[in-house]
Coordinates of C-alpha atoms in Angstrom, one line a residue:
M1 CA -30.4 3.7 15.9
C2 CA -27.1 5.4 16.6
I3 CA -24.1 3.8 18.3
V4 CA -21.1 5.3 20.2
L5 CA -18.0 3.3 21.0
V6 CA -15.4 4.6 23.4
T7 CA -11.9 3.0 24.0
T8 CA -8.9 3.6 26.2
A9 CA -7.1 0.6 24.7
H10 CA -4.6 2.3 22.4
P11 CA -1.4 3.2 24.3
D12 CA -0.8 6.3 22.1
Y13 CA -4.2 7.8 22.8
A14 CA -5.9 8.9 26.0
L15 CA -9.3 8.3 24.4
I16 CA -10.8 7.4 21.1
V17 CA -14.5 7.9 20.4
I18 CA -16.3 6.6 17.3
D19 CA -20.0 7.3 16.4
N20 CA -22.6 6.5 13.8
R21 CA -25.6 8.8 13.5
D22 CA -28.6 7.0 12.0
E23 CA -31.3 9.3 10.7
F24 CA -33.6 10.0 7.8
I25 CA -31.1 10.8 5.0
L26 CA -32.7 14.2 4.2
R27 CA -32.8 15.5 7.7
P28 CA -31.1 18.9 7.3
T29 CA -27.8 18.8 9.1
S30 CA -24.8 21.2 8.9
R31 CA -21.3 20.1 8.4
P32 CA -19.0 20.3 11.4
H33 CA -17.8 23.8 12.3
W34 CA -16.7 25.9 15.3
W35 CA -19.6 27.9 16.8
S36 CA -20.1 30.0 20.0
H37 CA -22.1 28.5 22.8
P38 CA -24.2 31.0 24.8
S39 CA -21.8 30.5 27.7
G40 CA -18.9 31.7 25.6
A41 CA -17.5 28.2 25.0
S42 CA -16.1 27.4 21.5
V43 CA -17.9 24.2 20.3
L44 CA -16.9 22.0 17.4
S45 CA -19.8 19.9 16.0
S46 CA -22.3 19.5 13.3
R47 CA -25.8 20.9 14.1
D48 CA -29.3 19.6 13.5
L49 CA -31.0 22.3 11.4
E50 CA -34.4 20.6 11.7
R51 CA -35.1 22.1 15.1
A52 CA -35.1 25.7 16.0
E53 CA -32.4 25.4 18.7
K54 CA -30.0 23.8 16.2
G55 CA -28.6 21.4 18.7
T56 CA -26.2 18.5 18.2
W57 CA -25.8 14.9 19.1
L58 CA -22.1 15.1 19.5
G59 CA -19.8 18.0 20.3
I60 CA -16.5 18.9 21.9
T61 CA -15.2 22.3 23.2
R62 CA -11.7 23.8 23.0
T63 CA -11.5 23.3 26.8
G64 CA -12.3 19.6 26.5
Q65 CA -16.0 19.2 27.4
L66 CA -17.2 16.3 25.3
A67 CA -20.8 15.1 25.0
V68 CA -22.3 12.3 22.8
L69 CA -26.1 11.7 23.0
T70 CA -28.1 8.6 22.2
N71 CA -31.9 8.4 22.7
Y72 CA -34.2 5.6 23.7
R73 CA -37.9 5.3 23.9
E74 CA -39.7 5.3 27.3
T75 CA -42.8 3.0 27.2
D76 CA -44.8 3.8 30.4
P77 CA -47.4 6.6 29.6
G78 CA -48.2 6.8 33.3
N79 CA -44.7 7.7 34.5
A80 CA -44.4 11.5 34.6
D81 CA -40.7 11.3 35.6
H82 CA -39.9 9.3 32.5
P83 CA -42.4 10.5 29.9
V84 CA -43.0 8.9 26.6
H85 CA -43.7 12.3 25.0
A86 CA -41.4 14.8 26.6
A87 CA -41.7 18.5 26.8
R88 CA -38.0 19.0 27.6
S89 CA -35.5 18.5 24.8
R90 CA -32.8 15.9 25.1
G91 CA -30.5 18.2 23.1
G92 CA -30.7 20.6 26.0
M93 CA -28.7 18.1 28.0
V94 CA -25.8 18.3 25.4
T95 CA -26.0 22.1 25.3
A96 CA -25.9 22.3 29.1
W97 CA -22.9 20.0 29.4
L98 CA -20.9 21.8 26.6
G99 CA -21.6 25.1 28.4
S100 CA -20.6 23.9 31.8
D101 CA -17.7 25.6 33.6
P102 CA -14.5 24.0 32.4
A103 CA -12.8 24.7 35.7
E104 CA -15.4 22.8 37.6
P105 CA -14.6 19.1 38.3
A106 CA -16.6 16.7 36.1
A107 CA -18.3 15.1 39.2
A108 CA -19.5 18.5 40.4
S109 CA -20.9 19.3 36.9
V110 CA -22.7 16.0 36.8
D111 CA -24.2 16.7 40.2
R112 CA -25.3 20.1 39.1
L113 CA -26.9 18.6 36.0
V114 CA -28.9 15.9 37.7
R115 CA -29.8 17.1 41.2
D116 CA -33.2 18.4 42.1
G117 CA -34.8 16.5 39.2
G118 CA -32.6 18.2 36.6
V119 CA -33.0 15.4 34.1
K120 CA -36.6 14.5 34.9
G121 CA -39.3 15.3 32.3
V122 CA -36.7 14.7 29.5
G123 CA -37.3 12.0 26.9
G124 CA -35.3 8.8 27.3
F125 CA -31.6 9.5 26.7
S126 CA -28.1 8.5 27.7
M127 CA -25.2 10.9 27.3
V128 CA -21.5 10.3 27.4
A129 CA -20.3 13.4 29.3
A130 CA -16.6 14.1 29.8
K131 CA -14.2 16.9 30.8
L132 CA -11.1 15.7 29.1
R133 CA -8.1 16.2 31.4
R134 CA -5.0 14.2 32.0
K135 CA -4.7 12.9 35.5
R136 CA -1.8 13.7 37.8
S137 CA -0.2 11.4 40.3
G138 CA -1.9 11.5 43.6
E139 CA -5.0 13.2 42.2
G140 CA -8.0 12.9 44.4
E141 CA -5.8 12.6 47.6
K142 CA -5.7 15.4 50.2
T143 CA -2.5 17.4 49.3
T144 CA -1.1 20.8 49.9
Q145 CA -0.9 23.4 47.1
Q146 CA 2.9 22.8 46.9
Q147 CA 2.3 19.0 46.6
Q148 CA -0.3 19.5 43.9
Q149 CA 2.2 21.6 41.9
Q150 CA 4.7 18.7 42.1
Q151 CA 2.3 16.1 41.0
Q152 CA 3.3 14.6 37.6
P153 CA 0.9 13.8 34.8
V154 CA 0.1 10.1 34.4
R155 CA -1.3 8.0 31.5
A156 CA -4.9 8.1 32.7
L157 CA -8.0 10.3 32.2
E158 CA -10.4 11.8 34.6
G159 CA -13.6 9.7 34.7
I160 CA -16.3 10.0 32.0
A161 CA -19.9 10.0 33.1
V162 CA -22.9 8.3 31.4
V163 CA -25.8 10.5 32.4
S164 CA -29.4 9.4 31.7
N165 CA -32.9 10.6 32.5
R166 CA -33.0 7.6 34.9
C167 CA -30.5 9.2 37.2
D168 CA -32.2 10.6 40.4
D169 CA -28.9 11.9 41.7
A170 CA -25.2 11.8 41.0
H171 CA -24.8 8.4 42.8
D172 CA -26.9 6.8 40.0
V173 CA -24.5 7.9 37.3
P174 CA -22.1 5.2 36.0
W175 CA -18.5 6.3 35.3
I176 CA -16.2 4.9 32.6
G177 CA -12.9 5.7 31.0
E178 CA -10.5 5.7 33.9
A179 CA -9.1 2.2 33.4
R180 CA -6.8 1.6 30.5
G181 CA -7.4 -1.2 27.9
E182 CA -11.2 -0.9 27.9
V183 CA -13.9 -0.6 25.2
Y184 CA -17.3 0.8 26.1
G185 CA -20.4 0.8 23.9
L186 CA -23.8 2.6 24.0
S187 CA -26.8 2.6 21.6
N188 CA -30.5 3.5 21.9
T189 CA -31.0 1.9 25.4
V190 CA -29.7 2.6 28.9
Y191 CA -26.0 2.0 29.4
D192 CA -26.4 -0.7 32.1
D193 CA -29.1 -2.6 30.2
P194 CA -28.5 -6.3 31.2
E195 CA -29.2 -7.4 27.7
A196 CA -26.5 -5.8 25.5
W197 CA -27.6 -5.2 21.9
P198 CA -25.8 -7.3 19.3
K199 CA -24.5 -4.1 17.5
V200 CA -22.9 -2.9 20.8
E201 CA -21.4 -6.3 21.5
S202 CA -19.9 -6.6 18.0
G203 CA -18.8 -3.0 18.1
R204 CA -16.8 -3.5 21.3
R205 CA -15.2 -6.6 20.0
L206 CA -14.3 -5.1 16.6
V207 CA -12.8 -1.9 18.2
G208 CA -10.7 -4.0 20.5
E209 CA -9.5 -6.1 17.5
V210 CA -8.7 -3.0 15.4
V211 CA -6.7 -1.4 18.2
R212 CA -4.7 -4.5 18.9
E213 CA -3.9 -5.0 15.2
A214 CA -3.0 -1.4 14.7
V215 CA -0.6 -1.4 17.6
A216 CA 1.0 -4.6 16.5
A217 CA 1.4 -3.2 12.9
G218 CA 2.7 0.2 14.1
A219 CA -0.2 1.8 12.2
D220 CA -0.1 5.6 12.0
E221 CA -3.1 7.9 12.7
E222 CA -4.5 7.8 9.2
A223 CA -4.3 4.0 9.0
L224 CA -6.0 3.7 12.4
A225 CA -8.8 6.0 11.3
R226 CA -9.3 3.9 8.1
R227 CA -9.7 0.8 10.3
L228 CA -12.1 2.5 12.7
F229 CA -14.2 3.7 9.8
G230 CA -14.3 0.1 8.7
V231 CA -15.8 -0.8 12.1
L232 CA -18.5 1.9 11.6
D233 CA -19.2 0.5 8.1
T234 CA -19.9 -3.0 9.5
D235 CA -23.3 -4.1 8.0
T236 CA -24.8 -7.2 9.6
L237 CA -28.5 -6.2 9.0
P238 CA -30.4 -9.4 8.2
P239 CA -31.3 -9.9 4.6
R240 CA -34.4 -8.0 3.5
P241 CA -36.9 -9.0 0.9
P242 CA -37.1 -6.8 -2.2
G243 CA -39.2 -3.7 -1.5
A244 CA -38.9 -4.0 2.3
N245 CA -39.8 -0.7 4.0
L246 CA -38.7 0.8 7.3
A247 CA -41.5 -0.8 9.3
D248 CA -40.3 -4.2 8.1
C249 CA -36.8 -3.6 9.3
V250 CA -37.1 -1.5 12.5
G251 CA -36.8 -4.5 14.8
D252 CA -33.5 -5.5 13.3
L253 CA -31.7 -2.2 13.5
K254 CA -30.2 -3.2 16.9
R255 CA -28.2 -5.9 15.1
S256 CA -26.1 -3.8 12.8
I257 CA -23.5 -1.1 13.5
F258 CA -24.0 0.4 10.0
I259 CA -27.5 0.9 8.7
P260 CA -27.8 0.9 4.9
A261 CA -30.4 3.1 3.2
I262 CA -33.8 1.5 4.1
G263 CA -37.0 2.1 2.2
D264 CA -39.2 0.8 -0.6
E265 CA -39.9 2.5 -3.9
G266 CA -42.5 4.8 -2.2
H267 CA -39.7 6.1 0.1
R268 CA -37.4 6.7 -2.9
R269 CA -40.1 8.4 -4.9
A270 CA -40.9 10.7 -1.9
M271 CA -37.3 11.5 -1.5
R272 CA -36.9 12.4 -5.2
E273 CA -40.0 14.5 -5.1
A274 CA -38.9 16.3 -2.0
V275 CA -35.5 17.2 -3.6
E276 CA -37.1 18.3 -6.9
K277 CA -39.6 20.6 -5.2
G278 CA -36.9 22.2 -3.0
P279 CA -37.6 24.0 0.3
R280 CA -41.0 23.5 1.7
S281 CA -42.5 22.7 5.1
A282 CA -42.9 19.2 6.5
A283 CA -46.6 20.0 7.1
A284 CA -47.1 20.9 3.5
A285 CA -45.4 17.7 2.4
A286 CA -47.7 15.6 4.7
T287 CA -50.8 17.3 3.4
E288 CA -49.9 16.8 -0.2
G289 CA -49.3 13.1 0.4
K290 CA -52.5 12.3 2.3
G291 CA -54.6 9.6 0.6
K292 CA -52.0 9.1 -2.1
G293 CA -49.5 6.9 -0.3
E294 CA -46.9 9.6 -0.9
G295 CA -45.6 12.6 1.0
L296 CA -43.6 12.1 4.2
L297 CA -43.8 8.3 4.3
A298 CA -45.5 5.8 2.2
T299 CA -47.6 3.9 4.7
D300 CA -49.2 4.2 8.1
E301 CA -46.9 1.4 9.2
D302 CA -43.9 3.6 8.3
R303 CA -45.3 6.5 10.3
R304 CA -45.5 4.2 13.4
A305 CA -42.0 3.0 12.7
A306 CA -40.8 6.6 12.4
E307 CA -42.5 7.3 15.7
S308 CA -40.6 4.4 17.3
L309 CA -37.3 5.7 15.8
R310 CA -38.1 9.2 17.0
L311 CA -38.1 7.6 20.4
G312 CA -41.0 9.4 21.8
E313 CA -39.9 13.0 21.2
R314 CA -42.3 15.5 19.7
P315 CA -40.7 17.1 16.7
G316 CA -40.4 20.8 17.0
P317 CA -41.1 23.3 14.2
P318 CA -38.5 23.2 11.4
A319 CA -35.8 25.8 11.7
R320 CA -36.4 26.7 8.1
G321 CA -38.8 25.7 5.4
D322 CA -37.0 22.5 4.3
V323 CA -38.4 19.1 3.8
G324 CA -39.3 17.3 7.0
F325 CA -37.0 14.7 8.5
E326 CA -39.3 11.8 7.8
V327 CA -38.9 12.1 4.0
G328 CA -37.6 9.2 2.1
L329 CA -34.9 6.7 3.1
Y330 CA -33.5 6.0 6.6
G331 CA -29.9 4.9 7.3
T332 CA -26.5 5.9 8.7
Q333 CA -26.1 9.6 7.7
R334 CA -22.9 10.7 9.5
Q335 CA -19.8 9.0 11.0
T336 CA -17.5 10.6 13.5
I337 CA -14.1 9.7 15.0
I338 CA -12.4 11.7 17.8
M339 CA -8.9 10.8 18.8
V340 CA -7.2 12.5 21.8
D341 CA -3.5 11.8 22.4
W342 CA -1.5 12.2 25.6
E343 CA -0.5 15.8 24.9
G344 CA -4.2 16.8 24.6
N345 CA -4.1 17.0 20.8
V346 CA -7.5 16.3 19.3
T347 CA -8.2 15.0 15.8
Y348 CA -11.9 15.3 14.9
R349 CA -13.0 13.5 11.7
E350 CA -16.5 13.5 10.4
R351 CA -17.6 11.6 7.3
A352 CA -20.8 12.6 5.5
L353 CA -22.3 9.7 3.5
W354 CA -25.0 11.6 1.7
D355 CA -25.3 15.1 0.2
G356 CA -28.1 17.5 0.8
D357 CA -30.0 16.1 -2.2
G358 CA -29.9 12.6 -0.9
N359 CA -27.2 11.4 -3.2
P360 CA -24.6 8.9 -1.8
I361 CA -21.1 10.3 -1.3
E362 CA -18.1 8.1 -2.1
R363 CA -16.2 7.1 1.0
G364 CA -13.7 9.7 2.0
H365 CA -15.0 12.4 -0.4
G366 CA -17.3 13.8 2.3
D367 CA -14.7 13.9 5.1
E368 CA -13.8 16.9 7.2
V369 CA -10.9 16.9 9.6
F370 CA -10.2 19.4 12.5
R371 CA -7.2 19.4 14.8
F372 CA -6.7 21.4 18.0
K373 CA -5.1 21.2 21.4
I374 CA -7.3 21.1 24.5
E375 CA -6.8 24.2 26.6
G376 CA -6.0 23.3 30.2
W377 CA -5.2 19.6 29.3
E378 CA -2.8 19.3 32.2
S379 CA -4.1 22.0 34.5

């Protein structure tokens, strides 16, 4: 169960975003890189190689479009607008936002995305959607062109939308990020859920503490990043009995920011076998394991737990003949930190915690860092 935390509390940064991606460890995923969106936009992200469209859960463009996706499970099989099993991909929402016109105001792009049932028929999702621009004094007021040219940049961002499949129109979309000194959190539920998950509450508190301590200590960017990775590494999962499997733990995942590798010996054996056999289809893996307690997952309970974690979405065909994403252990797979300063300079850090063969990577040895300046930051 993923988590994204967003803060405007650090005086040196317009925005800081941190994110944990929780997945089956062997789900094939690229390292972060620049790639070309069909719209022509240059996108920086990792990509999910399990699905043919090679989408992403988190991405940012050179012109400042930012999208971070979390999924949640719809539960009413009779609700066609909010289907449990959705024909439309959630990842398509991220792709649509990253390819939106950078010159179009964020509010107009949100309206275009959600109007006329634009998010209906999509599985349960919430998406942090931003067009990162520095505000100018008097922005939003009726001014002449000459007055607009004289407006000075201020220490504030344009608003950030939290779009979900529950939004019937743009008026239903909550906006965050315009106020300074705030910390916002989102996991695998709707943003305005009246019962905040423990991991979100603790994440907001910890990010606030880290920022205050970093400012007081005069910590530089590297030191701040280390502290933020520490937040993402916070493990408060309740103690598990020896041999506990995924089904035993799924109800507790909302309690911990970091999810350690979960699975019993059957999961570990399936993971080792998948790596040893090399590329093959998920269907073949499932067939081989039938009746043996092996293959994709060790038990029927785990299959049901995986379905819950999959949040109702039907898995598409693998993009290539790799092992399926339900093989072996489940846990935090990737960690991402994005920092945007007041000059529009972006530092994008992604930390891989596991290699492609399911071996743990020592902290910091799987890091990749990208730096660039947002085009049109003060336009």
